[in-house]
């Protein structure tokens, strides 16, 4: 379809004009800007533009969602209007990162390190929660635990505890692996470094305080220099700093040592130098700093628990928007390691529920069906601990559900901190979060849960109804349409069944960690968590678009004219095609089940990108009446993951 030049000019004006654009590029779904000043963006103007499906800022980039099949035309027109040069994804990313201050860069670094290991930590937290239920006194029997009443369950609980505690016992190894990848070193050396810091020959950090009191701290005698022989279990800073040093030493040696000697020299020298520095300088210094930070946080919350609960509980959702919430993963881990539990995680869990309650309330406020559907699905996601779809897709857009969610979680935060509610581990947020809470604190936690469910929901519904009475609902903006390369007048279909393009676990779009996909800003669809590295054609049709440089996404068209987007992973455009092999070309006719592309799952994961794969039915297709999504286990390629219900020919006429 032809692009209205005026609409593209409006986008340029809305992002602050061409003089505010430092660099711009696009992927298969959205325009990506590095802007000199994000404050100049006119969000309302973008919202009213027919070409724009959504917008958000992430990691210094301002992203404007246009949709597949259209974004490249909009980008071409934009370059024609501004006279700017085309930038690569890395150029925009680098330009965006320069705008970040040192604190923002540090936060992003922590996020890059902790997000890849989060599944292991969350799994450990859930299993520890099960162990808490089995061993906690007073849950099922007054004054006694279940294993005390039924001793035959004791060893069962012990095995669960062993499995669950492994991730926390060897946490430095997980952090070392992820941190060294982030800093540009060899992951295997990062794992070994982490294991060195928790070697069983060392005094456990958990026993250090008692050993100091008794005067039994073991030491190494290094030519008159006594070095404490202690491990760093449950510590974050020692392994983070050591991993950075290791990566720098390794990169230096790789440049200086000839290829024929690298295998023999680089790894041993790197580990030897880093190990000595870790035990003699880095470890003792960062151990002291980490404990000081922990003691400071504990002191603040002990001195003014109500104020701490109000601030952290109330403003946690704002941390999610800025990305700063990832920073507190390290704080939670440090608190668990040194204090035996964290008072921050319970407030996080309730903040998740509060935002979910606000989004759910919008089901009763909104009039149009698509908005209701998004409100419901995103609220379910928030109740299960993933709030981005609810926050970005619903609550921030309408503002007041976000504010009421913060009010509810702030009040609940006061309740939790005043009553010293603690979590023994980091688990899944939201409603399942109670599994991480010490059973003795469940009563207060459940009262807090009731507050964040009822208060934001009630306030949002009441205020939303008042607004609806005061003003007419604005007309729903027309959807941007995408070009149909094949006439669908020969359609004899009522329903188009879309088979899975990849084996794996089929889940709702709300589980995709990207606001544009999770918020359904481009259209309806579903996602697959791949268990294989091959994408096949979900129906017979034609390949009408391929991201040639990145090879991570393509668009297929059925003979009915229906188009779908298959997008492997999130932000995998940044890999610039590495790990992807395309087996088809644009314009090629394919049969259902035919191999379209291959991708390296391990490479994508190691690069820090999620491999979850959205399959989208882009908005603006007049022949599409509705999309039926079918989550489940796609263990063969005949699994139907979507049914696209089509309009009759008469319905498609203008």
XYZ file of C-alpha atoms in Angstrom, residues 230-600:
371
model
C 37.139 -17.826 53.375
C 34.613 -18.484 50.620
C 32.071 -16.082 49.211
C 28.822 -18.014 49.312
C 25.786 -15.781 48.893
C 27.980 -12.827 47.917
C 27.502 -10.820 44.721
C 30.191 -8.115 44.560
C 33.288 -10.362 44.909
C 32.434 -12.494 41.889
C 31.175 -9.520 39.837
C 34.400 -7.558 40.234
C 36.553 -10.672 39.846
C 34.709 -11.604 36.648
C 35.398 -8.161 35.212
C 39.095 -8.447 36.053
C 39.246 -11.969 34.592
C 37.685 -10.848 31.308
C 40.110 -7.936 30.959
C 43.151 -10.106 31.675
C 41.966 -12.777 29.243
C 41.352 -10.257 26.458
C 44.783 -8.709 27.047
C 46.544 -12.091 26.914
C 44.631 -13.134 23.793
C 46.033 -10.082 22.026
C 49.611 -10.607 23.221
C 50.074 -14.408 23.020
C 50.490 -16.225 19.716
C 47.645 -18.511 18.635
C 49.828 -21.610 18.936
C 50.382 -20.965 22.675
C 46.950 -19.598 23.675
C 45.468 -22.907 24.807
C 48.523 -23.602 26.952
C 48.949 -20.163 28.506
C 45.867 -17.889 28.409
C 43.456 -19.773 30.695
C 46.000 -20.847 33.360
C 47.580 -17.403 33.636
C 44.184 -15.691 33.667
C 42.762 -17.890 36.427
C 45.945 -17.796 38.487
C 46.200 -14.003 38.495
C 42.455 -13.476 39.003
C 42.308 -16.103 41.767
C 45.139 -14.484 43.734
C 43.592 -11.032 43.320
C 40.169 -12.375 44.333
C 41.415 -13.864 47.610
C 43.909 -11.144 48.534
C 42.368 -7.851 47.419
C 39.036 -8.034 45.563
C 37.304 -10.483 47.875
C 38.099 -8.868 51.249
C 37.382 -5.354 49.956
C 34.091 -6.141 48.181
C 33.017 -8.451 51.025
C 33.334 -5.486 53.370
C 31.533 -3.140 50.950
C 28.724 -5.639 50.314
C 28.146 -6.182 54.021
C 28.184 -2.417 54.618
C 25.543 -1.872 51.913
C 23.414 -4.677 53.308
C 23.727 -3.362 56.850
C 22.778 0.123 55.653
C 19.629 -1.090 53.906
C 18.661 -3.196 56.926
C 19.261 -0.236 59.241
C 17.019 2.058 57.171
C 14.168 -0.434 57.102
C 14.580 -1.233 60.811
C 14.655 2.460 61.752
C 11.689 3.542 59.622
C 9.936 0.403 58.374
C 6.708 2.185 57.430
C 8.519 4.790 55.330
C 10.692 2.142 53.684
C 7.660 0.013 52.866
C 5.746 2.977 51.476
C 8.614 4.072 49.230
C 9.771 0.686 47.954
C 6.332 -0.923 47.792
C 4.719 2.149 46.237
C 7.405 3.014 43.714
C 8.556 -0.447 42.662
C 6.390 -0.285 39.524
C 8.265 2.880 38.529
C 11.515 0.933 38.852
C 10.120 -1.574 36.334
C 9.522 1.210 33.821
C 13.077 2.511 34.166
C 14.640 -0.954 34.284
C 16.163 -0.216 37.688
C 14.264 -3.118 39.267
C 16.968 -5.475 37.971
C 19.436 -3.795 40.297
C 17.530 -5.055 43.323
C 17.938 -8.686 42.254
C 21.520 -8.361 43.432
C 20.364 -6.725 46.670
C 17.835 -9.525 47.303
C 20.489 -12.173 46.724
C 22.911 -10.364 49.036
C 20.265 -10.052 51.765
C 19.427 -13.754 51.545
C 23.092 -14.674 51.695
C 23.944 -12.474 54.680
C 20.662 -12.053 56.569
C 18.960 -15.356 55.797
C 16.050 -13.659 54.045
C 14.931 -10.551 52.171
C 12.218 -8.051 53.084
C 12.241 -6.539 49.566
C 10.926 -9.514 47.591
C 7.538 -9.700 49.380
C 6.840 -6.094 48.347
C 7.810 -6.907 44.747
C 5.320 -9.792 44.682
C 2.495 -7.557 45.908
C 3.417 -4.780 43.467
C 2.991 -7.317 40.649
C -0.487 -8.183 41.921
C -1.446 -4.515 42.338
C -0.625 -3.708 38.711
C -2.488 -6.824 37.623
C -5.552 -5.733 39.606
C -5.454 -2.306 37.940
C -5.232 -3.887 34.480
C -8.038 -6.350 35.268
C -10.286 -3.491 36.370
C -9.901 -1.906 32.930
C -11.919 -4.836 31.553
C -14.954 -3.221 33.185
C -13.967 0.285 32.099
C -12.991 -0.131 28.464
C -15.645 -0.430 25.790
C -13.863 -1.945 22.812
C -13.302 -5.705 22.777
C -9.606 -5.653 21.874
C -8.821 -3.468 24.876
C -10.822 -5.734 27.170
C -8.947 -8.783 25.902
C -5.575 -7.130 26.444
C -6.594 -5.991 29.930
C -7.549 -9.541 30.925
C -4.556 -11.383 29.468
C -2.016 -8.855 30.732
C -3.538 -8.952 34.221
C -3.168 -12.738 34.321
C 0.478 -12.298 33.345
C 0.972 -9.778 36.177
C -0.720 -12.067 38.698
C 1.869 -14.684 37.694
C 4.748 -12.267 38.193
C 5.368 -10.682 34.753
C 4.079 -7.104 34.879
C 5.495 -5.540 31.702
C 2.425 -6.375 29.532
C 0.061 -4.882 32.118
C 2.224 -1.832 32.807
C 3.179 -0.950 29.236
C 0.124 -2.339 27.444
C -2.649 -1.018 29.699
C -1.811 0.841 32.897
C 0.682 3.428 31.637
C -1.497 4.099 28.607
C -4.441 5.119 30.811
C -2.294 6.329 33.754
C -4.856 6.045 36.570
C -4.752 2.208 36.921
C -0.960 2.514 37.228
C -1.272 5.164 39.953
C -3.932 3.217 41.872
C -1.740 0.119 41.648
C 1.119 2.071 43.201
C -1.147 3.345 45.975
C -2.289 -0.187 46.793
C 1.213 -1.637 46.812
C 2.513 1.288 48.901
C -0.084 0.647 51.624
C 0.627 -3.077 51.507
C 4.368 -2.331 51.692
C 3.829 -0.507 54.985
C 1.950 -3.517 56.344
C 4.716 -5.935 55.330
C 7.664 -3.951 56.668
C 6.000 -3.017 59.966
C 5.362 -6.729 60.537
C 8.837 -7.774 59.292
C 7.584 -10.082 56.557
C 10.525 -11.885 54.943
C 11.134 -14.156 51.970
C 13.581 -17.025 52.267
C 14.305 -16.995 48.538
C 13.581 -15.294 45.250
C 10.783 -17.098 43.464
C 8.015 -16.201 41.088
C 6.404 -12.846 41.839
C 2.687 -12.215 41.910
C 0.257 -14.645 43.543
C 2.661 -17.646 43.561
C 5.053 -15.398 45.496
C 3.692 -16.675 48.811
C 5.802 -19.817 48.293
C 8.925 -17.725 48.864
C 7.600 -16.193 52.097
C 8.475 -17.722 55.458
C 5.326 -19.647 56.483
C 5.198 -17.789 59.793
C 4.588 -14.586 57.787
C 1.866 -15.959 55.521
C -1.022 -14.451 57.486
C 0.207 -10.867 57.115
C 1.281 -11.494 53.521
C -2.197 -12.729 52.560
C -3.745 -9.624 54.138
C -1.381 -7.542 51.994
C -2.421 -9.586 48.981
C -6.065 -8.785 49.683
C -5.214 -5.060 49.854
C -3.443 -5.016 46.471
C -6.229 -7.016 44.852
C -9.173 -5.032 46.171
C -7.929 -1.435 46.456
C -6.455 -0.861 42.947
C -9.298 -2.788 41.322
C -12.026 -0.851 43.122
C -10.429 2.579 42.665
C -9.731 1.936 38.973
C -13.295 0.808 38.243
C -14.852 3.717 40.136
C -12.622 6.380 38.581
C -12.900 4.819 35.123
C -16.702 4.809 35.273
C -16.689 8.459 36.312
C -14.453 9.337 33.357
C -16.675 7.410 30.981
C -19.673 9.414 32.101
C -17.875 12.742 31.739
C -16.669 12.267 28.214
C -17.461 10.373 25.105
C -15.090 7.557 24.195
C -12.866 8.711 21.314
C -13.397 6.905 18.065
C -11.073 3.978 17.655
C -8.313 5.006 15.235
C -8.271 3.143 12.023
C -5.717 0.361 11.917
C -2.822 0.775 9.557
C -3.059 -1.823 6.865
C -0.358 -3.921 5.281
C 0.104 -4.673 1.653
C -1.621 -7.759 0.292
C 0.509 -9.265 -2.415
C -2.013 -11.943 -3.326
C -5.687 -11.347 -4.070
C -7.971 -13.197 -1.694
C -11.082 -13.098 -3.838
C -10.661 -16.801 -4.529
C -10.935 -17.620 -0.842
C -13.157 -20.546 -0.007
C -11.963 -20.640 3.588
C -13.956 -19.841 6.689
C -11.127 -20.785 9.027
C -7.396 -20.902 8.331
C -5.566 -23.316 10.606
C -2.000 -22.245 11.334
C 0.265 -25.145 12.293
C 3.207 -24.600 14.586
C 6.332 -23.431 12.753
C 8.568 -24.863 15.482
C 8.388 -27.574 18.120
C 8.027 -26.362 21.678
C 5.733 -24.983 24.369
C 2.994 -22.725 22.943
C 2.135 -19.789 25.232
C 0.140 -16.519 25.090
C 1.846 -13.417 23.696
C 1.805 -11.874 27.157
C 4.739 -14.121 28.082
C 6.978 -12.502 25.458
C 9.398 -10.138 27.292
C 8.833 -7.263 24.872
C 6.152 -4.565 25.312
C 5.261 -4.394 21.607
C 4.569 -8.121 21.294
C 3.151 -8.625 24.796
C 0.911 -5.583 24.408
C -0.362 -6.882 21.023
C 0.541 -3.556 19.481
C 1.134 -5.174 16.085
C -1.728 -7.636 16.139
C -3.058 -10.833 17.645
C -1.029 -14.008 17.809
C 0.731 -16.513 19.987
C 4.305 -17.508 20.886
C 6.387 -20.667 21.078
C 9.238 -21.452 23.446
C 11.296 -23.478 20.955
C 12.695 -26.899 21.734
C 14.231 -27.182 18.273
C 16.219 -24.869 16.021
C 14.184 -25.138 12.844
C 11.346 -22.976 11.534
C 9.025 -24.592 8.988
C 6.102 -23.223 6.989
C 2.924 -23.288 9.122
C 0.822 -23.398 5.939
C 1.352 -23.503 2.188
C 1.854 -20.050 0.743
C 4.456 -17.498 -0.336
C 7.388 -15.846 1.417
C 6.763 -12.130 0.928
C 9.359 -10.578 3.242
C 12.656 -11.619 4.840
C 14.947 -9.612 7.094
C 17.936 -10.311 4.862
C 20.687 -8.939 7.119
C 19.490 -10.309 10.437
C 17.602 -13.376 9.100
C 15.611 -13.542 12.326
C 12.134 -12.874 10.937
C 9.992 -13.422 7.854
C 6.431 -12.874 6.649
C 4.355 -15.549 4.910
C 1.163 -15.063 2.927
C -1.578 -17.655 2.459
C -3.625 -17.902 -0.727
C -6.465 -16.199 1.160
C -4.265 -13.136 1.473
C -3.718 -13.656 5.216
C -0.200 -12.757 6.304
C 1.660 -13.883 9.414
C 4.956 -12.804 10.925
C 7.362 -15.370 12.422
C 9.884 -13.578 14.640
C 12.586 -15.752 16.250
C 13.551 -14.424 19.670
C 13.472 -10.936 21.165
C 15.947 -8.263 20.012
C 17.762 -10.946 17.992
C 18.052 -8.386 15.208
C 21.183 -7.291 17.100
C 22.918 -10.578 16.199
C 23.088 -9.368 12.569
C 22.349 -12.844 11.225
C 24.833 -14.740 13.373
C 23.335 -18.098 14.310
C 20.616 -17.919 11.627
C 20.510 -19.759 8.283
C 17.757 -18.899 5.798
C 16.613 -21.668 3.410
C 14.112 -19.675 1.340
C 14.017 -16.431 -0.632
C 11.529 -13.592 -0.917
C 8.819 -14.474 -3.446
C 9.353 -18.215 -3.079
C 6.319 -20.500 -2.866
C 6.515 -22.968 0.011
C 4.574 -26.007 1.175
C 3.381 -26.602 4.712
C 6.179 -28.174 6.754
C 8.929 -26.955 4.403
C 12.094 -25.790 6.163
C 12.294 -21.980 6.155
C 15.213 -21.227 8.469
C 17.478 -22.692 11.115
C 18.750 -20.952 14.241
C 21.274 -21.748 16.954
